Coordinates of C-alpha atoms in Angstrom, one line a residue:
X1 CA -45.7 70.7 -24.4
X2 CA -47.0 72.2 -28.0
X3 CA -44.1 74.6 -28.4
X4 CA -41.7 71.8 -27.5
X5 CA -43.6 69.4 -30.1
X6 CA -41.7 69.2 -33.4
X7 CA -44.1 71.2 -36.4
X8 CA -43.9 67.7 -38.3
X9 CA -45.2 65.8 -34.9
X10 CA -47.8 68.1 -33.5
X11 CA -50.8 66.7 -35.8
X12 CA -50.3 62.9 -35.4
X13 CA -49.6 63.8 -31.4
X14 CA -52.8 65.3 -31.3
X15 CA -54.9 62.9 -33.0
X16 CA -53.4 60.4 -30.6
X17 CA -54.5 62.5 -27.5
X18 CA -57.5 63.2 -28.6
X19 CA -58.3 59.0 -29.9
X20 CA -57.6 58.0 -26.3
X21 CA -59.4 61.4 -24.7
X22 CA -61.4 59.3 -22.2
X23 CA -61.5 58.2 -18.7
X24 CA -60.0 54.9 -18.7
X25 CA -58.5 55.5 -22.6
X26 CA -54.5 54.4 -22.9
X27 CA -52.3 56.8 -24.5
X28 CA -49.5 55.2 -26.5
X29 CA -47.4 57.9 -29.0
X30 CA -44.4 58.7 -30.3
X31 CA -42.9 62.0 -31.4
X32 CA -40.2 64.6 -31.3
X33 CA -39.5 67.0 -28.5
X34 CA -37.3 70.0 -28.4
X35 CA -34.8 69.2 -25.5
X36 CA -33.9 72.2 -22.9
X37 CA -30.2 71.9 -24.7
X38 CA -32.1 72.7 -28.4
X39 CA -31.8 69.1 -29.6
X40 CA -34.5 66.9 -31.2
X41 CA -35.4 63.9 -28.9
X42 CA -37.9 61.4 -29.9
X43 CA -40.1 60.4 -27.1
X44 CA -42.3 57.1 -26.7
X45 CA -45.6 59.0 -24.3
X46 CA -47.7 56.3 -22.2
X47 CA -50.4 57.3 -20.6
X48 CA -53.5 56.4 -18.5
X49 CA -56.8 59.2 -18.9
X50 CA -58.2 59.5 -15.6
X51 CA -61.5 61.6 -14.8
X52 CA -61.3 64.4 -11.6
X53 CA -63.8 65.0 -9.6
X54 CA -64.4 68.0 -11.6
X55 CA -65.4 65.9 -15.0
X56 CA -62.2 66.7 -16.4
X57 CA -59.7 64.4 -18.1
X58 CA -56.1 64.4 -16.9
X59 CA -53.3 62.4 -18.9
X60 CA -51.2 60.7 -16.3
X61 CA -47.8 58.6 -17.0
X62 CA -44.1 58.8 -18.6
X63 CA -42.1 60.3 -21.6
X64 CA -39.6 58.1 -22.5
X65 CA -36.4 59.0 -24.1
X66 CA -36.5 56.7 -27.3
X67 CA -33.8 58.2 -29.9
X68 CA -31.2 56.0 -29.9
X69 CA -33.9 53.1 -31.1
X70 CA -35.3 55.4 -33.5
X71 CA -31.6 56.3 -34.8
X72 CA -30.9 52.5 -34.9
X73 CA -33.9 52.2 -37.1
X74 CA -33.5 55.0 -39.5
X75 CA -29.6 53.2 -39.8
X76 CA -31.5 49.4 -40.3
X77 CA -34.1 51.6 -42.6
X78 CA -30.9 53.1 -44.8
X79 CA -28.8 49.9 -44.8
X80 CA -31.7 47.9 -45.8
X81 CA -32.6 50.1 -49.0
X82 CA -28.8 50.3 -49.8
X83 CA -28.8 46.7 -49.8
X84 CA -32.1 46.4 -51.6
X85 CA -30.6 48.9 -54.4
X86 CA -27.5 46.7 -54.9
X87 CA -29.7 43.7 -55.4
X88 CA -32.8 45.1 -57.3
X89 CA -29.7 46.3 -60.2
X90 CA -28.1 43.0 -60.3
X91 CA -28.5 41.0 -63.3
X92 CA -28.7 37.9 -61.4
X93 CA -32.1 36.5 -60.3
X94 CA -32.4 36.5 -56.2
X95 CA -35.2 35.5 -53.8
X96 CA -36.1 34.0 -50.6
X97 CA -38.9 31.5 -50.3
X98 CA -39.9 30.7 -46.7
X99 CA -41.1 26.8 -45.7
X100 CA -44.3 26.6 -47.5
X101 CA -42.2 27.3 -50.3
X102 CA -44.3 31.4 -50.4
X103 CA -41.9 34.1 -51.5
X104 CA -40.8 36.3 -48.6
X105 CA -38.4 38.4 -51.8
X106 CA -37.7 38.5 -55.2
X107 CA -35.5 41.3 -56.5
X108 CA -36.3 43.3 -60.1
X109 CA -34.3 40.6 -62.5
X110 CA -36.7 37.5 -61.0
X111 CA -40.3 39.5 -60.9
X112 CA -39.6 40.8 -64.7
X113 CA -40.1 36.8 -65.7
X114 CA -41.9 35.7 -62.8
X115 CA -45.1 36.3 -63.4
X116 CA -44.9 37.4 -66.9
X117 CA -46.6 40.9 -65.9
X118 CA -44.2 41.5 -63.5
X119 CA -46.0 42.3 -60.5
X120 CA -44.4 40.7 -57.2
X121 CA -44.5 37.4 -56.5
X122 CA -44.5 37.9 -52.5
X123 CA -46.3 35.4 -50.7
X124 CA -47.6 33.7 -53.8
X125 CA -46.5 29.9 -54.4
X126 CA -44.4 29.0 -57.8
X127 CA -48.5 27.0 -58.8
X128 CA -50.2 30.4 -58.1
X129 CA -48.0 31.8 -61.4
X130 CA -46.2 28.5 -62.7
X131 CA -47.4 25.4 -64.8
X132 CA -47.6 22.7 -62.8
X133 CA -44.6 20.8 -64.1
X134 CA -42.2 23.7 -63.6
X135 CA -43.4 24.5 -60.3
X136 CA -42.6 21.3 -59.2
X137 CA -39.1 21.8 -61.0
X138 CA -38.7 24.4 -58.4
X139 CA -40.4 23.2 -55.2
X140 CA -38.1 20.2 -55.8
X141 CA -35.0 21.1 -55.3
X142 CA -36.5 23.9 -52.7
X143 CA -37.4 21.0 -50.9
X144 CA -33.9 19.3 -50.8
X145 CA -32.3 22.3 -49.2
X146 CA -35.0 22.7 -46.3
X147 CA -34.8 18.7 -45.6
X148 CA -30.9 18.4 -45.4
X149 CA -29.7 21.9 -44.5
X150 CA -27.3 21.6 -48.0
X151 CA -26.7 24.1 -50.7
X152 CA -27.7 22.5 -54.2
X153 CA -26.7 23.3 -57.8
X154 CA -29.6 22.7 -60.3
X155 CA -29.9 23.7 -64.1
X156 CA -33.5 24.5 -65.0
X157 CA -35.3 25.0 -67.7
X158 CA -38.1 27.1 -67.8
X159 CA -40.6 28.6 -70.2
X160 CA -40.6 32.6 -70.2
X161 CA -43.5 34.2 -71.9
X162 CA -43.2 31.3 -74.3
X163 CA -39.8 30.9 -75.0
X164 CA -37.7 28.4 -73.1
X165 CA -34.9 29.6 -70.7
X166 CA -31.7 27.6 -69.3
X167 CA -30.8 28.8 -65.7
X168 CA -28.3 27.9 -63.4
X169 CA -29.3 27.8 -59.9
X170 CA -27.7 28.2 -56.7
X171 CA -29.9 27.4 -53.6
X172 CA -29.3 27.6 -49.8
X173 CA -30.7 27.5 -46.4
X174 CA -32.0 30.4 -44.6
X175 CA -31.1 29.9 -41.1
X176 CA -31.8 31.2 -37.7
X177 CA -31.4 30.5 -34.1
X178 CA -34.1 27.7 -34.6
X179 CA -32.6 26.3 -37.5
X180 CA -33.7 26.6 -41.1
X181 CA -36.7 28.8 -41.8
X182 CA -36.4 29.3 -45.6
X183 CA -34.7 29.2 -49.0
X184 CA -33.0 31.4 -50.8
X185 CA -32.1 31.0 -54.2
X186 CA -30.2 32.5 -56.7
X187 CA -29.7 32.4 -60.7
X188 CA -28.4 33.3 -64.0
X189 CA -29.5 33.1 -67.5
X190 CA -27.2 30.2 -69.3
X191 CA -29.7 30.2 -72.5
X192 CA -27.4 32.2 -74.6
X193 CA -24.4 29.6 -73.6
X194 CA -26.6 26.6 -74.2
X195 CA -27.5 27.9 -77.4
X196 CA -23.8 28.5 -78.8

């Protein structure tokens, strides 16, 4: 079993075996084998620790083959960063706000304004970071799109580290098989436009 472990797997392996080294202690790991063709297979190991007669502890159970989940993961894993890269270099402002109105996202363009140190706004509220009035401004028309399941348009005007902004918003509804769970909203700067 250690010369089939992956060199990358065999210290995290261990420390699992020896965590749940105990009669009665549950093994649950996950790591890479060498297959008898040469291949790397992931395996999920579950195990039960059960004490002989003798004293000694015996790892009883199953190895099962999991690489095609962890392939499908590493694809979800690349897909999701490709898409996160596309988003985080767009110069429109894009987030997601979930039914308390918390952010779930907010790509690089929103979290330079918002708050003005630019640290990320996840699971804060607009209040935690916003005046009151232009929180409101935004929990509004949040609101509207989780109440009738509709798209809105809404120009806003906000105030940026002191200087007022004119954005032009497009919100929708975040749906899944349970209806909507969320709000995502997207925007770009007009205040150049307004000011002309």
């Amino acid at each position: 079993w250690w010369e089939a472990l992956h060199p990358d797997d065999r210290g995290p392996a261990l420390e699992d075996e020896q965590a749940s080294a105990r009669p009665g202690g549950q093994l649950r790991s996950e790591y890479r084998l060498r297959h008898r063709v040469g291949s790397w297979v992931w395996v999920r190991d579950e195990a039960t620790v059960i004490e002989n007669e003798h004293g000694e502890l015996r790892f009883h159970g199953v190895l099962l083959d999991i690489t095609e989940r962890k392939r499908a993961e590493a694809e979800v894993r690349a897909k999701n960063a490709q898409l996160q890269a596309i988003i985080d270099n767009s110069p429109l402002m894009i987030w997601a706000k979930d039914r308390e109105f918390r952010y779930l996202f907010a790509n690089l363009e929103h979290s330079a304004l918002h708050p003005a140190d630019g640290t990320s706004v996840v699971g804060l509220r607009d209040s935690d970071f916003l005046s009151a009035e232009m929180a409101e401004q935004f929990v509004s028309s949040d609101r509207e799109v989780l109440e009738t399941g509709r798209s809105v348009q809404v120009e806003q005007r906000v105030r940026v580290q002191g200087r007022e902004r004119y954005h032009l918003v497009q919100k929708f509804p975040l749906r899944d098989e349970e209806g909507v769970y969320g709000v995502c909203g997207i925007a770009i700067d007009m205040t150049e436009r307004q000011e002309r």
